[in-house]
Amino acid sequence: MIYNLSYDRKTDKSFTYGLKYNKCSYSGTGDIFVSIICGLITNNYDLDFAVKTASDFIYKCVSYTYKYENDRNQGVMFEMFLNDLTSI
């Protein structure tokens, strides 16, 4: 398992969210992760929801990209999953 831990200063609550570790990593996933969180918080979603949404999105993109054996430095193939975010 791999976990994300977040703390919401406004509510003084912490959250953890875990997913199965897929044993691979790609460049740029942290940038995508933070961008999703910032976008959701800016649109008044709470931090817990934002972290879960970003985590699930990254997990899905990494799992999909891994099937194609791309160079990890090329990042993840995320385009086909953008509808997951725009439909929120």
CSV table of N, CA and C in Angstrom, one decimal:
chain,number,residue,atom,x,y,z
A,1,MET,N,0.8,-1.2,0.0
A,1,MET,CA,0.0,0.0,0.0
A,1,MET,C,0.9,1.2,0.0
A,2,ILE,N,0.3,2.3,-0.6
A,2,ILE,CA,1.0,3.6,-0.5
A,2,ILE,C,-0.1,4.6,0.0
A,3,TYR,N,0.3,5.5,0.9
A,3,TYR,CA,-0.6,6.3,1.5
A,3,TYR,C,-0.3,7.8,1.3
A,4,ASN,N,-1.3,8.6,1.3
A,4,ASN,CA,-1.2,10.0,1.3
A,4,ASN,C,-1.8,10.5,2.7
A,5,LEU,N,-1.1,11.4,3.3
A,5,LEU,CA,-1.5,12.0,4.6
A,5,LEU,C,-1.7,13.5,4.3
A,6,SER,N,-2.8,14.0,4.7
A,6,SER,CA,-3.1,15.4,4.5
A,6,SER,C,-3.7,16.0,5.8
A,7,TYR,N,-3.4,17.3,6.0
A,7,TYR,CA,-3.9,18.0,7.2
A,7,TYR,C,-4.6,19.2,6.8
A,8,ASP,N,-5.9,19.4,7.2
A,8,ASP,CA,-6.6,20.6,6.9
A,8,ASP,C,-6.6,21.5,8.1
A,9,ARG,N,-5.9,22.6,8.0
A,9,ARG,CA,-5.7,23.6,9.1
A,9,ARG,C,-7.0,24.2,9.5
A,10,LYS,N,-7.9,24.5,8.5
A,10,LYS,CA,-9.2,25.1,8.8
A,10,LYS,C,-10.0,24.3,9.8
A,11,THR,N,-10.1,23.0,9.5
A,11,THR,CA,-10.9,22.1,10.4
A,11,THR,C,-10.1,21.4,11.4
A,12,ASP,N,-8.8,21.5,11.4
A,12,ASP,CA,-7.9,20.8,12.3
A,12,ASP,C,-8.1,19.3,12.3
A,13,LYS,N,-8.3,18.8,11.1
A,13,LYS,CA,-8.4,17.3,10.9
A,13,LYS,C,-7.4,16.8,9.9
A,14,SER,N,-6.9,15.6,10.2
A,14,SER,CA,-6.0,14.9,9.3
A,14,SER,C,-6.7,13.8,8.6
A,15,PHE,N,-6.2,13.4,7.4
A,15,PHE,CA,-6.8,12.4,6.6
A,15,PHE,C,-5.7,11.5,6.0
A,16,THR,N,-6.0,10.2,6.0
A,16,THR,CA,-5.1,9.3,5.2
A,16,THR,C,-5.9,8.6,4.2
A,17,TYR,N,-5.2,8.3,3.1
A,17,TYR,CA,-5.9,7.6,2.0
A,17,TYR,C,-4.9,6.7,1.3
A,18,GLY,N,-5.2,5.4,1.2
A,18,GLY,CA,-4.2,4.5,0.7
A,18,GLY,C,-4.7,3.7,-0.5
A,19,LEU,N,-3.8,3.4,-1.3
A,19,LEU,CA,-4.1,2.6,-2.5
A,19,LEU,C,-3.0,1.5,-2.7
A,20,LYS,N,-3.3,0.5,-3.4
A,20,LYS,CA,-2.3,-0.6,-3.6
A,20,LYS,C,-1.2,0.0,-4.4
A,21,TYR,N,0.0,-0.3,-3.9
A,21,TYR,CA,1.3,0.2,-4.5
A,21,TYR,C,1.5,-0.5,-5.8
A,22,ASN,N,1.6,0.2,-6.9
A,22,ASN,CA,1.8,-0.5,-8.2
A,22,ASN,C,3.3,-0.7,-8.6
A,23,LYS,N,4.2,-0.4,-7.8
A,23,LYS,CA,5.6,-0.6,-7.9
A,23,LYS,C,6.2,0.0,-9.2
A,24,CYS,N,5.7,1.2,-9.5
A,24,CYS,CA,6.3,1.9,-10.6
A,24,CYS,C,6.1,3.4,-10.4
A,25,SER,N,6.9,4.2,-11.0
A,25,SER,CA,6.8,5.7,-10.8
A,25,SER,C,7.1,6.4,-12.1
A,26,TYR,N,6.5,7.6,-12.3
A,26,TYR,CA,6.7,8.3,-13.5
A,26,TYR,C,6.9,9.8,-13.2
A,27,SER,N,7.7,10.4,-14.0
A,27,SER,CA,7.9,11.9,-13.8
A,27,SER,C,6.6,12.7,-14.0
A,28,GLY,N,6.5,13.7,-13.2
A,28,GLY,CA,5.3,14.6,-13.4
A,28,GLY,C,4.1,14.2,-12.6
A,29,THR,N,4.1,13.1,-12.0
A,29,THR,CA,2.8,12.7,-11.2
A,29,THR,C,2.6,13.6,-10.0
A,30,GLY,N,3.6,14.1,-9.4
A,30,GLY,CA,3.4,15.0,-8.3
A,30,GLY,C,2.8,16.3,-8.7
A,31,ASP,N,3.3,16.8,-9.9
A,31,ASP,CA,2.7,18.0,-10.4
A,31,ASP,C,1.2,17.9,-10.8
A,32,ILE,N,0.9,16.7,-11.3
A,32,ILE,CA,-0.5,16.5,-11.7
A,32,ILE,C,-1.3,16.4,-10.4
A,33,PHE,N,-0.8,15.7,-9.4
A,33,PHE,CA,-1.4,15.5,-8.1
A,33,PHE,C,-1.8,16.8,-7.4
A,34,VAL,N,-0.8,17.7,-7.4
A,34,VAL,CA,-1.0,19.0,-6.7
A,34,VAL,C,-1.9,19.9,-7.5
A,35,SER,N,-1.8,19.8,-8.8
A,35,SER,CA,-2.7,20.6,-9.7
A,35,SER,C,-4.2,20.2,-9.5
A,36,ILE,N,-4.5,18.9,-9.4
A,36,ILE,CA,-5.8,18.5,-9.1
A,36,ILE,C,-6.3,19.0,-7.8
A,37,ILE,N,-5.5,18.8,-6.7
A,37,ILE,CA,-5.9,19.3,-5.4
A,37,ILE,C,-6.1,20.8,-5.4
A,38,CYS,N,-5.2,21.6,-6.0
A,38,CYS,CA,-5.4,23.0,-6.0
A,38,CYS,C,-6.7,23.4,-6.8
A,39,GLY,N,-7.0,22.7,-7.9
A,39,GLY,CA,-8.2,23.0,-8.7
A,39,GLY,C,-9.4,22.7,-7.9
A,40,LEU,N,-9.4,21.6,-7.2
A,40,LEU,CA,-10.6,21.2,-6.5
A,40,LEU,C,-10.9,22.2,-5.3
A,41,ILE,N,-9.8,22.5,-4.5
A,41,ILE,CA,-9.9,23.4,-3.4
A,41,ILE,C,-10.4,24.8,-3.8
A,42,THR,N,-9.8,25.2,-5.0
A,42,THR,CA,-10.2,26.5,-5.5
A,42,THR,C,-11.7,26.5,-5.8
A,43,ASN,N,-12.3,25.4,-6.2
A,43,ASN,CA,-13.7,25.3,-6.5
A,43,ASN,C,-14.5,24.8,-5.3
A,44,ASN,N,-14.0,25.0,-4.1
A,44,ASN,CA,-14.7,24.8,-2.8
A,44,ASN,C,-15.0,23.3,-2.4
A,45,TYR,N,-14.2,22.4,-3.0
A,45,TYR,CA,-14.2,21.0,-2.5
A,45,TYR,C,-13.3,20.9,-1.3
A,46,ASP,N,-13.6,20.0,-0.4
A,46,ASP,CA,-12.8,19.8,0.8
A,46,ASP,C,-11.5,19.1,0.5
A,47,LEU,N,-10.5,19.2,1.4
A,47,LEU,CA,-9.2,18.6,1.2
A,47,LEU,C,-9.3,17.1,1.1
A,48,ASP,N,-10.0,16.5,1.9
A,48,ASP,CA,-10.2,15.0,1.9
A,48,ASP,C,-10.6,14.5,0.5
A,49,PHE,N,-11.7,15.1,0.0
A,49,PHE,CA,-12.2,14.8,-1.3
A,49,PHE,C,-11.1,15.0,-2.4
A,50,ALA,N,-10.4,16.1,-2.3
A,50,ALA,CA,-9.4,16.5,-3.3
A,50,ALA,C,-8.3,15.5,-3.3
A,51,VAL,N,-7.8,15.1,-2.2
A,51,VAL,CA,-6.7,14.1,-2.1
A,51,VAL,C,-7.1,12.8,-2.6
A,52,LYS,N,-8.3,12.3,-2.3
A,52,LYS,CA,-8.8,11.1,-2.8
A,52,LYS,C,-9.0,11.1,-4.3
A,53,THR,N,-9.5,12.2,-4.8
A,53,THR,CA,-9.7,12.3,-6.3
A,53,THR,C,-8.4,12.3,-7.0
A,54,ALA,N,-7.4,13.1,-6.5
A,54,ALA,CA,-6.1,13.2,-7.1
A,54,ALA,C,-5.4,11.8,-7.0
A,55,SER,N,-5.5,11.2,-5.9
A,55,SER,CA,-4.8,9.8,-5.7
A,55,SER,C,-5.4,8.8,-6.7
A,56,ASP,N,-6.7,8.8,-6.8
A,56,ASP,CA,-7.4,7.8,-7.7
A,56,ASP,C,-7.0,8.1,-9.2
A,57,PHE,N,-6.9,9.4,-9.5
A,57,PHE,CA,-6.6,9.7,-10.9
A,57,PHE,C,-5.2,9.3,-11.2
A,58,ILE,N,-4.2,9.6,-10.3
A,58,ILE,CA,-2.8,9.3,-10.6
A,58,ILE,C,-2.7,7.7,-10.6
A,59,TYR,N,-3.3,7.0,-9.7
A,59,TYR,CA,-3.3,5.6,-9.7
A,59,TYR,C,-3.7,5.0,-11.1
A,60,LYS,N,-4.9,5.5,-11.5
A,60,LYS,CA,-5.4,5.0,-12.8
A,60,LYS,C,-4.5,5.3,-14.0
A,61,CYS,N,-3.9,6.5,-14.0
A,61,CYS,CA,-3.0,6.9,-15.1
A,61,CYS,C,-1.7,6.1,-15.1
A,62,VAL,N,-1.1,5.9,-13.9
A,62,VAL,CA,0.1,5.1,-13.8
A,62,VAL,C,-0.2,3.6,-14.2
A,63,SER,N,-1.3,3.1,-13.7
A,63,SER,CA,-1.6,1.7,-14.1
A,63,SER,C,-1.8,1.5,-15.6
A,64,TYR,N,-2.4,2.5,-16.2
A,64,TYR,CA,-2.7,2.4,-17.6
A,64,TYR,C,-1.3,2.6,-18.4
A,65,THR,N,-0.5,3.6,-18.0
A,65,THR,CA,0.7,3.8,-18.7
A,65,THR,C,1.7,2.6,-18.6
A,66,TYR,N,1.7,2.0,-17.4
A,66,TYR,CA,2.6,0.8,-17.2
A,66,TYR,C,2.3,-0.3,-18.3
A,67,LYS,N,1.1,-0.4,-18.7
A,67,LYS,CA,0.8,-1.5,-19.7
A,67,LYS,C,1.6,-1.2,-21.0
A,68,TYR,N,1.9,0.0,-21.3
A,68,TYR,CA,2.6,0.3,-22.6
A,68,TYR,C,4.1,0.4,-22.5
A,69,GLU,N,4.6,0.1,-21.3
A,69,GLU,CA,6.1,0.1,-21.1
A,69,GLU,C,6.8,1.4,-21.6
A,70,ASN,N,6.2,2.5,-21.4
A,70,ASN,CA,6.8,3.8,-21.8
A,70,ASN,C,8.0,4.1,-20.8
A,71,ASP,N,8.9,4.9,-21.3
A,71,ASP,CA,10.0,5.4,-20.4
A,71,ASP,C,9.4,6.2,-19.3
A,72,ARG,N,9.8,6.0,-18.1
A,72,ARG,CA,9.2,6.7,-16.9
A,72,ARG,C,9.4,8.2,-17.0
A,73,ASN,N,10.4,8.6,-17.7
A,73,ASN,CA,10.7,10.0,-17.8
A,73,ASN,C,9.8,10.8,-18.7
A,74,GLN,N,9.0,10.0,-19.5
A,74,GLN,CA,8.0,10.6,-20.4
A,74,GLN,C,6.7,10.9,-19.7
A,75,GLY,N,6.6,10.5,-18.5
A,75,GLY,CA,5.4,10.8,-17.7
A,75,GLY,C,4.2,9.8,-18.0
A,76,VAL,N,3.1,10.1,-17.4
A,76,VAL,CA,1.9,9.2,-17.6
A,76,VAL,C,1.0,9.7,-18.7
A,77,MET,N,0.3,8.7,-19.2
A,77,MET,CA,-0.7,9.0,-20.3
A,77,MET,C,-2.0,9.3,-19.6
A,78,PHE,N,-2.3,10.6,-19.4
A,78,PHE,CA,-3.4,11.0,-18.6
A,78,PHE,C,-4.6,11.5,-19.4
A,79,GLU,N,-4.4,11.8,-20.7
A,79,GLU,CA,-5.4,12.5,-21.5
A,79,GLU,C,-6.7,11.8,-21.6
A,80,MET,N,-6.7,10.5,-21.7
A,80,MET,CA,-7.9,9.7,-21.8
A,80,MET,C,-8.7,9.7,-20.5
A,81,PHE,N,-8.1,10.1,-19.4
A,81,PHE,CA,-8.8,10.1,-18.1
A,81,PHE,C,-9.3,11.5,-17.6
A,82,LEU,N,-9.1,12.5,-18.5
A,82,LEU,CA,-9.4,13.9,-18.1
A,82,LEU,C,-10.9,14.0,-17.8
A,83,ASN,N,-11.7,13.2,-18.5
A,83,ASN,CA,-13.2,13.3,-18.2
A,83,ASN,C,-13.5,13.0,-16.8
A,84,ASP,N,-12.7,12.1,-16.1
A,84,ASP,CA,-12.9,11.8,-14.7
A,84,ASP,C,-12.9,13.1,-13.9
A,85,LEU,N,-12.1,14.1,-14.3
A,85,LEU,CA,-12.0,15.3,-13.5
A,85,LEU,C,-13.0,16.4,-14.0
A,86,THR,N,-13.2,16.4,-15.3
A,86,THR,CA,-14.2,17.5,-15.8
A,86,THR,C,-15.6,17.1,-15.5
A,87,SER,N,-15.9,15.9,-15.1
A,87,SER,CA,-17.3,15.5,-14.8
A,87,SER,C,-17.6,15.6,-13.3
A,88,ILE,N,-16.7,16.2,-12.5
A,88,ILE,CA,-16.9,16.4,-11.1
A,88,ILE,C,-17.8,17.6,-10.9
